[in-house]
Coordinates of C-alpha atoms in Angstrom, one line a residue:
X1 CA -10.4 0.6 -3.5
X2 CA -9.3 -3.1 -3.6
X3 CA -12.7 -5.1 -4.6
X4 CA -11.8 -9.2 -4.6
X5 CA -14.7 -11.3 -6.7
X6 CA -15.4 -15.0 -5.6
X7 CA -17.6 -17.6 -6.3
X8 CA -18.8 -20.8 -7.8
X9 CA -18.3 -22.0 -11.6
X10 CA -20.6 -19.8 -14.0
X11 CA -21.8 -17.4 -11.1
X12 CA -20.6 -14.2 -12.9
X13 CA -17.3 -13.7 -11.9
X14 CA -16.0 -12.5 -15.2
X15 CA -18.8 -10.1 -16.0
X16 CA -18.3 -8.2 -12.4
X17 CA -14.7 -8.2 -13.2
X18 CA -15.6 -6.4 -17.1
X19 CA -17.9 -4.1 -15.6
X20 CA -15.0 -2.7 -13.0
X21 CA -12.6 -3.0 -15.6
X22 CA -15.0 -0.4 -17.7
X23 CA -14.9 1.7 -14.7
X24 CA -11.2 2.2 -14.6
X25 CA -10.6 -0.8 -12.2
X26 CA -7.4 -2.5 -13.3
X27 CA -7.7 -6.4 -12.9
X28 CA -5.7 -9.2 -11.9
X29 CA -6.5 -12.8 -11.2
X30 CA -5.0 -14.9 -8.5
X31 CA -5.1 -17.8 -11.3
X32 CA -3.0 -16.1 -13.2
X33 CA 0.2 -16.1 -10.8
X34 CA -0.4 -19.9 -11.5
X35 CA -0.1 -19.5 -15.1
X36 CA 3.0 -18.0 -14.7
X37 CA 4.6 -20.8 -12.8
X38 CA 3.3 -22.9 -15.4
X39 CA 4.5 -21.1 -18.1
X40 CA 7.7 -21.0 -16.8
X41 CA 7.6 -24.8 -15.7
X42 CA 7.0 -25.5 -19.7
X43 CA 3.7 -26.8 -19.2
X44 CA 0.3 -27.0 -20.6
X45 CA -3.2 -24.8 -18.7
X46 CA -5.5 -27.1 -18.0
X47 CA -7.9 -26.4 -15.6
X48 CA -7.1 -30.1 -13.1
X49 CA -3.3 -28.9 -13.7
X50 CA -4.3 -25.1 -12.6
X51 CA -5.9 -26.4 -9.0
X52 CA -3.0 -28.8 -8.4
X53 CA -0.7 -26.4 -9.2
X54 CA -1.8 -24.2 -6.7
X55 CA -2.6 -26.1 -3.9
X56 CA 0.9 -27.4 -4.5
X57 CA 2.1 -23.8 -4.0
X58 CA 0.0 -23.3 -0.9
X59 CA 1.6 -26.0 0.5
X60 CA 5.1 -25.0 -0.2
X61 CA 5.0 -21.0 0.4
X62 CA 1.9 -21.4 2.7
X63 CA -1.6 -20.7 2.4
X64 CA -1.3 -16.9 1.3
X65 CA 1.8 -17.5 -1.5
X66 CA -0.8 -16.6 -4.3
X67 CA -2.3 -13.7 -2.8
X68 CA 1.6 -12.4 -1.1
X69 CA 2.9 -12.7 -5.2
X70 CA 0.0 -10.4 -6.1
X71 CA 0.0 -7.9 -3.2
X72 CA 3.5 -7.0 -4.5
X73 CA 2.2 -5.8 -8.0
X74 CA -0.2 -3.7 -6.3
X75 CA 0.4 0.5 -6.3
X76 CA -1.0 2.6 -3.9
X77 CA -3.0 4.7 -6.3
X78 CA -5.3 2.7 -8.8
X79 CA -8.2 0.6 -8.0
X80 CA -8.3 -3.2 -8.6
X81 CA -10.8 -5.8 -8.5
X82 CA -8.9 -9.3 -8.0
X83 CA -10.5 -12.4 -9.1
X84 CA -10.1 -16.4 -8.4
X85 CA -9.6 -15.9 -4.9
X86 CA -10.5 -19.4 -3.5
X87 CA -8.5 -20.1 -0.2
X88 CA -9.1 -17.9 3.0
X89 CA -5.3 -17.2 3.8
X90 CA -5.7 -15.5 0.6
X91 CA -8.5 -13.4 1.8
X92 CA -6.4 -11.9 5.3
X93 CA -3.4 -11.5 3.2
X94 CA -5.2 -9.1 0.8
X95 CA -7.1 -7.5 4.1
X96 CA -4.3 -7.5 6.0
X97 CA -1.7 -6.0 3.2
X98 CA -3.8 -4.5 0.6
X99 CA -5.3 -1.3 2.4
X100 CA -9.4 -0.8 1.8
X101 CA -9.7 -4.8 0.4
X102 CA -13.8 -6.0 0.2
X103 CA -14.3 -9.5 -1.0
X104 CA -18.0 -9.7 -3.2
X105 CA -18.8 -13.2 -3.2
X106 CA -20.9 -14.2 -6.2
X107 CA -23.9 -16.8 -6.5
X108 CA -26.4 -18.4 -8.7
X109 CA -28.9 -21.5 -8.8
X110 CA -26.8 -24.3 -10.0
X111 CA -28.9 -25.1 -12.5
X112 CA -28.7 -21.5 -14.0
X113 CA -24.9 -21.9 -13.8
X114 CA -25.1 -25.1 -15.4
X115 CA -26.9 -23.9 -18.4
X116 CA -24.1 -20.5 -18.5
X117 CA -21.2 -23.1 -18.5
X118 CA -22.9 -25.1 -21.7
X119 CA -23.5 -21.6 -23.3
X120 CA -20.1 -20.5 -23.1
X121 CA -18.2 -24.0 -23.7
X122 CA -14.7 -23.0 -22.3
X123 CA -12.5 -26.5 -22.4
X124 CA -12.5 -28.1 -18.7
X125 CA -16.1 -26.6 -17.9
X126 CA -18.4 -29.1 -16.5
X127 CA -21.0 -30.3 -18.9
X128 CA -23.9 -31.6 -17.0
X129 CA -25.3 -30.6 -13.1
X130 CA -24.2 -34.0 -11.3
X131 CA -20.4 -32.6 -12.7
X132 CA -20.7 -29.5 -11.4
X133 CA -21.8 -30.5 -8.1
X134 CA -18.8 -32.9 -7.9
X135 CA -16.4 -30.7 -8.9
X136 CA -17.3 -28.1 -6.5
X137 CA -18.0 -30.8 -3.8
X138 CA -14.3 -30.7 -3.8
X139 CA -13.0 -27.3 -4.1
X140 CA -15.9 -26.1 -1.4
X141 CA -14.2 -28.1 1.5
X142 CA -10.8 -28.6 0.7
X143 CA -8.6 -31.9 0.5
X144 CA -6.2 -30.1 2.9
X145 CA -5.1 -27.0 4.3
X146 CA -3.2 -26.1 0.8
X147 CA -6.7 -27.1 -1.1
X148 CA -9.4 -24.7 -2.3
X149 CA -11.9 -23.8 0.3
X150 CA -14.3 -22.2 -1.4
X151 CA -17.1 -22.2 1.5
X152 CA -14.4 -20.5 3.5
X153 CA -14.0 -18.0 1.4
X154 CA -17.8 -17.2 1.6
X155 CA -17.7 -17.0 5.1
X156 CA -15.2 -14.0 4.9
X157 CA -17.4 -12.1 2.3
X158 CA -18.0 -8.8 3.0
X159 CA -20.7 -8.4 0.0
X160 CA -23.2 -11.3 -1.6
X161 CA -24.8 -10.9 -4.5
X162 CA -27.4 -13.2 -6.6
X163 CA -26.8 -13.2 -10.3
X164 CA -30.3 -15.0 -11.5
X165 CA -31.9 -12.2 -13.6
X166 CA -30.5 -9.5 -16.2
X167 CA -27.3 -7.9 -16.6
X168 CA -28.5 -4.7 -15.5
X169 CA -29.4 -6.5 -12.0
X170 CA -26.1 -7.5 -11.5
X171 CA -25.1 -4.3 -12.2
X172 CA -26.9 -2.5 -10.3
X173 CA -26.1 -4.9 -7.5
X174 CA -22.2 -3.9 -8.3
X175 CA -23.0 0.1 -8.0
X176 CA -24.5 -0.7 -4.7
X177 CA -21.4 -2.0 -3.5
X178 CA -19.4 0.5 -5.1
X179 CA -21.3 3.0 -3.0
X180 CA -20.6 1.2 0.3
X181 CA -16.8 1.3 -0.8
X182 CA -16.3 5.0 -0.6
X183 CA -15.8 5.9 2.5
X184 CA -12.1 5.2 2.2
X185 CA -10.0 7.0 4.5
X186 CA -7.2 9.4 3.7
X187 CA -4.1 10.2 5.3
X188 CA -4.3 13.3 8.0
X189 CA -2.3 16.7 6.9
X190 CA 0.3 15.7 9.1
X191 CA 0.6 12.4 7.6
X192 CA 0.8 13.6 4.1
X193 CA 3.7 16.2 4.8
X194 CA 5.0 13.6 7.0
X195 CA 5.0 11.5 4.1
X196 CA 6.2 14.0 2.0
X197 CA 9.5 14.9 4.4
X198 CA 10.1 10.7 4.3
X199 CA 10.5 11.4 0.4
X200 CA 12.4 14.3 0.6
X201 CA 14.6 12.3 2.9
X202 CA 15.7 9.9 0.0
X203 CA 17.2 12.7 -1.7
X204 CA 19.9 13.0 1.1
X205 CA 23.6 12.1 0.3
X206 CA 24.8 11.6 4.3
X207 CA 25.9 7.8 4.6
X208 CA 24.9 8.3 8.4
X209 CA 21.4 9.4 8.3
X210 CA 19.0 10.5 5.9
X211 CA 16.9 13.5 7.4
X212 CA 14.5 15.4 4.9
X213 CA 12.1 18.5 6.1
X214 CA 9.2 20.2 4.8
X215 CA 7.6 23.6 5.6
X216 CA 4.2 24.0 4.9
X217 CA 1.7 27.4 5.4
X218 CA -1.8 27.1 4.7
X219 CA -1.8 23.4 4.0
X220 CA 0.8 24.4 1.4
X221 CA 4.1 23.0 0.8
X222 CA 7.0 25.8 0.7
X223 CA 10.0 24.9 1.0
X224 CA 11.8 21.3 1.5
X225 CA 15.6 20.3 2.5
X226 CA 17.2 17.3 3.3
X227 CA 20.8 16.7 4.8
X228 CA 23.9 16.6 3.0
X229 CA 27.0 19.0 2.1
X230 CA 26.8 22.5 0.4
X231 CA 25.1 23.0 -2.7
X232 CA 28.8 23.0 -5.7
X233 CA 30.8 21.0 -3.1
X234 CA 31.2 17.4 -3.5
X235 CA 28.4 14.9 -2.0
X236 CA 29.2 13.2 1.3
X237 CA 28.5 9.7 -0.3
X238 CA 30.9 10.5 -2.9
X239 CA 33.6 11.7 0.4
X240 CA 32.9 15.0 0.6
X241 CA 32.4 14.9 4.7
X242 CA 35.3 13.5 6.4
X243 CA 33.5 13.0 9.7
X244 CA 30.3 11.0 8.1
X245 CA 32.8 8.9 6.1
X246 CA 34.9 8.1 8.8
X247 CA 31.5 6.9 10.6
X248 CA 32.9 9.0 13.7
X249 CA 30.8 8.0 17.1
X250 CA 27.5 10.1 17.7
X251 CA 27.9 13.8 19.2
X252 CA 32.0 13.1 17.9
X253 CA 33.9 15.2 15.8
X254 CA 31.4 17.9 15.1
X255 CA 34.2 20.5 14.0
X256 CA 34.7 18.2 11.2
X257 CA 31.1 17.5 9.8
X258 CA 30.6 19.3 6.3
X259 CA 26.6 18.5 6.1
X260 CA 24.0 20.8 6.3
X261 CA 21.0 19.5 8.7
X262 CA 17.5 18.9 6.5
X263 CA 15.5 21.1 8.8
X264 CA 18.5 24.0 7.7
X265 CA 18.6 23.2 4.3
X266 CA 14.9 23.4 4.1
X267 CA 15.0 27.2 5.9
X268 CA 17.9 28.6 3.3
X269 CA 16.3 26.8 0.5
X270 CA 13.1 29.5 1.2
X271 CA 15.7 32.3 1.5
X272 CA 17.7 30.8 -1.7
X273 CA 14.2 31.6 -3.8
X274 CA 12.4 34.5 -1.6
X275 CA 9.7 32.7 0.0
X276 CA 8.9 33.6 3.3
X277 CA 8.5 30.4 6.0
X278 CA 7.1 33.1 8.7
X279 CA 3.8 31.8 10.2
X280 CA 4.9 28.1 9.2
X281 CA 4.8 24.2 9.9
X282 CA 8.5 22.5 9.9
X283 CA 7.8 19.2 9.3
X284 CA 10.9 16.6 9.9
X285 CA 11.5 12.9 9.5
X286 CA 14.2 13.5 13.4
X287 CA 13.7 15.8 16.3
X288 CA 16.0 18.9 15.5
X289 CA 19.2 19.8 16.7
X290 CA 19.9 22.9 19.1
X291 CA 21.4 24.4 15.4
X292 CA 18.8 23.9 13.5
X293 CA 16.1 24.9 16.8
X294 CA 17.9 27.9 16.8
X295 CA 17.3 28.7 13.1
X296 CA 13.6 27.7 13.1
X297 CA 13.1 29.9 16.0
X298 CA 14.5 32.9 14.4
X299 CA 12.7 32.2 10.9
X300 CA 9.6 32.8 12.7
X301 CA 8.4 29.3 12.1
X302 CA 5.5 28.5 14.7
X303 CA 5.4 25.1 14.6
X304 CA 7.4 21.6 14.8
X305 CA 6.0 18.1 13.7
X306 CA 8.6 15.4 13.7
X307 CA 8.6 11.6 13.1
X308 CA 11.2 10.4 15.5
X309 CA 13.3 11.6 18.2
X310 CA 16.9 10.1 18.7
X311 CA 19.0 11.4 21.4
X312 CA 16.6 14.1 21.8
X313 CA 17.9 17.4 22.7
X314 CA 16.5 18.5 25.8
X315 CA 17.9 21.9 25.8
X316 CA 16.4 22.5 21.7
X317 CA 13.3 21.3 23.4
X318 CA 13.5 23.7 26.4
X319 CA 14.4 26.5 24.1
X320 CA 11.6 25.4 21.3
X321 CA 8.2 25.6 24.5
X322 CA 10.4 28.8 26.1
X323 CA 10.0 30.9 22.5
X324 CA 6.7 29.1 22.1
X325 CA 6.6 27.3 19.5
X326 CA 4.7 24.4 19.7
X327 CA 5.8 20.9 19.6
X328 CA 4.3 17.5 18.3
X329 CA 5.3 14.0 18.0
X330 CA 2.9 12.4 14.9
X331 CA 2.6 8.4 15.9
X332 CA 3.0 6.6 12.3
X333 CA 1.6 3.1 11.7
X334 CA 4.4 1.5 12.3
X335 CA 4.6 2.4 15.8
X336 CA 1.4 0.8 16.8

């Protein structure tokens, strides 16, 4: 869950963000990639300094450089609630890049935020409401397609909420959106074992092709393999295959090749430690060879799941429907 948190000066930004953070939500700000630069220009934070310093990055690395920096510190399992989001290129980059993204846009009267921002006296803060409606006269509109755009931003919000009344409002209004947030979606089993094998796969030491395999019973992993030379021998990346090394032309010099096939080395790995792979899925990152069809076939496996086919094997194919075992193609994201 990737919650974004927008809105005008003394809205309540900061106390959405503390009450996520409570709930194991681990924050970042978009301001602070700004205080970075300026940190590492030398320079003063001021707050005039802070919006010309980003619109002055929008409008070298594009709209989205703020949000694209972030997006990069982002890991696939954690929660996050990202404030000072105030430019809408922002706003698809997190949508488009960071999966399950909701943007909450936060509101007040402005004469209630008026009377926060006096309360809290942080340097830079407008002190009366004529200030406050100038300053965010400008950062609403924009001077600019690199400028804050503020009403934008709103336009793109996939929650509002009114902080006028008592904490406990607000966060009530946050557990409400919290609920509308769960319905997340998870990979499929293929995916995940898919997945899995893609991983497996950067174990391999073959400088042609990294292959990796897993077989799974009962939605339980039991065996994996990836491609490379015999277990005690040395590693084919370190010249221990003479026909991978000497990069020899594909379906070439096959007498010569030392490596073991992932889908193989997953199939003797089970017989290595006495667990049985009858009744089983083979899930593999390539089509398999005739070699290693052959082998599945005769470890009673009942199933093949694969990634991606090059110079698919008619004849494994054949042989694979003829002793029934059944055959699927998974489409991953990136082929859409």
């Amino acid at each position: 869950m990737i919650l974004g948190v927008s809105g005008p000066y003394g809205a309540g930004k900061g106390e959405v963000v503390a009450y996520l953070e409570a709930r194991s939500f681990y924050a970042f700000s978009l301001s602070d990639v700004i205080r970075d630069e300026l940190r590492a220009r030398g320079e003063s934070e001021t707050r005039e300094r802070m919006i010309e310093l980003g619109t002055a990055l929008r409008a070298e690395h594009g709209p989205a450089a703020l949000a694209k920096r972030l997006i990069a510190k982002l890991e696939p399992d954690r929660n996050y609630v990202i404030d000072s989001i105030r430019h809408p290129a922002e706003v698809e980059a997190l949508r488009t890049h960071a999966r399950g993204f909701r943007l909450i846009w936060v509101d007040a009267d402005p004469a209630l935020r008026i009377e926060r921002l006096r309360s809290r006296g942080r340097p830079g803060d407008p002190e009366t409401l004529p200030k406050l409606l100038e300053q965010e006269g400008r950062e609403r509109s924009g001077g600019g397609a690199a400028a804050q755009q503020l009403d934008a931003v709103a336009a793109l919000a996939d929650f509002r909420v009114r902080n006028e009344g008592a904490l406990a409002a607000l966060h009530a209004e946050i557990q409400r959106v919290l609920g509308a947030c769960q319905g997340f979606e998870r990979p499929s089993w293929d995916e995940y074992f898919l997945d899995v094998a893609q991983m497996v796969a950067s174990r391999s030491n073959c400088v042609k092709r990294h292959v990796g395999a897993v077989i799974a019973r009962d939605k339980r992993i039991i065996s994996t393999g990836y491609n490379g030379t015999p277990r005690g021998t040395r590693n084919c990346n370190e010249g221990g295959c003479p026909r991978c090394n000497g990069f020899a032309e594909s379906g070439t010099r096959l007498d010569e090749c030392l490596c073991s096939h992932g889908e193989e080395n997953a199939i003797v790995q089970a017989a290595y430690h006495g667990v049985a792979v009858r009744g089983g899925t083979i899930y593999t990152t390539f089509f398999p060879c005739l070699f290693c069809t052959k082998l599945i076939i005769n470890a009673g496996i009942l199933e093949v799941v694969y990634d991606a086919a090059y110079a698919l094997d008619t004849r494994a194919e054949s042989l694979l429907h003829e002793a029934n075992v059944v055959v699927r193609r998974v489409e991953r994201e990136r082929d859409r």
